[in-house]
């Protein structure tokens, strides 16, 4: 059902459609950064940071996005909020009333109204807040841009501060007077200011200490329930992703290699890269370290400017065969519901992380 | 310079002790006793390390955990006597058993003297979170490792280079013979970390202090670095002090664990006991607050309320009392919990495990005699 492709009408114009439960769908999304070399700044190649990504985000879900450093997670997130213009492909967004637009094609003026709907929470609570603005101005800035009245902005800011657990009287303070956890709350309040429908959270709890991290995760979950938000939750900490997500997508060198419900992705992964990632996570249980059965992943992430032939993962894959060096596996759907890009997904017997109570 | 004149570095008394006089247990390489390292800032005294005691067993790994600001790095730097002004070690002992069996109190050494310089690198080496804090960007990694080797060993250039290549091989640096001539900018994050570890291990130190060495790395790279450290440790029987805020990493690598909070070790013990029978409310809360791989149903995390106070605003009594779910009014906010020894290598500082009545009586006596 979700494989419906845009219907090409006989006239040749494309009328994009999304399933009713889809909020966003990336179709063949590519973001390539050109590399220039030499005195003449010749264009010698491209960093294929995001390379033919197909992924849908369902209404009201938390979709986790994981993968090693440099795999293209942030670039994907930045394209969705359109800080970046994609090189090619579609970012189909379904408005509240059901109308579907391709954000990839819109110019700044046309994007204006969607900037309120899709918001981002950044990783670094220190550099992402302008030190010269008060907390009130930081949170209210976007509302001013969206043309809100001054008094409405003030009410809204007070309301948001309360929602994220900060004292409303902090409104006039500057960011330096806050701890890392409090700054991240300011960042969350800023993202929620416009009543967004989709929030892209890029490593937004990664820099926080354990106790503050737990508080922030709880806050994000509470706000999601209260406002019916949808999250694209980018993080490298797989325990956090498992905790917060409904579904999880795994990225490797610019491509999605596996997507599945959280339980099946963690419990029975179908892609060798997912298996390797899961078994690299240190388990906070000294008994379990003696049960290591899956070999640790060796080598490094391939260079997205010069990816290997065939399956990008083949130089590191313990199950690689000759075919993997030649033929690139496409992302396809298995009967179990997993989407996976591996030639041998059906044959391999991969090990997941058993559920614990 | 003016500043320096007023501060007395290295505390009085002889730093060299014989093993019996020091009273060190034979299974320990290092014993830290009641260490206090304070910073004398314009805005007041920051008691970054305020009465820390623990021991590093020979050939084993002790994990030091605690949230940001709990004093982990300052403890580590104190062990190397690398505290920059306005900070200094104000009291306590850092006993180190040297190769020849002699025991030396690092807390009493002149931090700029030749004795501590001989210890750094040769007896104790430090691995940082950020490899660029230890590696120079303008020299090849090989030259840096060779220099380190030649400070401590009398080897000619050729022999030192061979040894450096061997070190790089031991840390699994791919193509070690070529990479020895690489600059740091030519290496990935994981490779830089390996180069720094090779440099730290070049003189076969007996203790390696690793201060969050994997925090900035991918889980996959982290896993290989942890394996590597474990392997090297087994081969050379070195001791490792592994500092991290990641309980998962501690569970993977440590034999013993010390939990720090606001400049103190609040609980210490074998890794299995710390995770299975944590005794301090802070340890229990920490373990409960992290998401655990494998727990899938939708649930809320049990977050610890509030946040770590700044060390210059240390609460009265137990430093954890304003966040503690087992807070006892009138007790925890008055009495500083002493270190209670539960068993050999197992202790805790929480009034739930102390004889409160005796402590109350003692503190009353103290206040009356003060007057
Ligand atoms: N503006 C840019 N110009 C050139 N290359 C870029 C740019 N931004 C990102 N890249 C490259 O694109 C690739 C993907 O980067 P991206 O930041 O999306 O990865 P990531 O998965 O978010 O990694 P991390 O976990 O480290 O945040 C990397 O190779 C990166 O070096
Ligand atoms: N030069 C200094 N002057 C004043 N205070 C300092 C100085 N260096 C460290 N401190 C303080 O000492 C305390 C302990 O710092 P330390 O770096 O040991 O913490 P940590 O446990 O290593 O934390 P993190 O996990 O963030 O690395 C902190 O509150 C810090 O602000
Ligand atoms: S296609 Fe081949 S190399 Fe790629 S993940 Fe599958 S088995 Fe491994
Ligand atoms: S002494 Fe009191 S406040 Fe401190 S940890 Fe124990 S019970 Fe909690
Ligand atoms: Mg990123
Ligand atoms: Mg530190």
XYZ file of C-alpha atoms and ligand atoms in Angstrom, chain A residues 271-272 311 313-314 317 319-320 324 329 342-344, ligand 3:
21
model
C 20.701 -6.070 7.122
C 24.246 -7.050 8.156
C 26.897 -2.878 -2.225
C 28.875 -2.126 2.662
C 30.685 -5.013 0.994
C 30.413 -7.046 5.448
C 28.606 -12.079 4.685
C 29.713 -10.474 1.405
C 27.923 -7.943 -3.672
C 21.143 -4.063 -3.843
C 20.781 -6.589 0.860
C 20.885 -9.373 -1.728
C 20.796 -12.054 0.906
S 24.463 -7.089 -0.226
Fe 26.203 -8.370 0.270
S 27.754 -6.946 1.057
Fe 25.799 -5.889 1.038
S 25.010 -6.191 3.076
Fe 24.147 -7.824 1.833
S 25.571 -9.532 2.053
Fe 26.624 -7.723 2.798
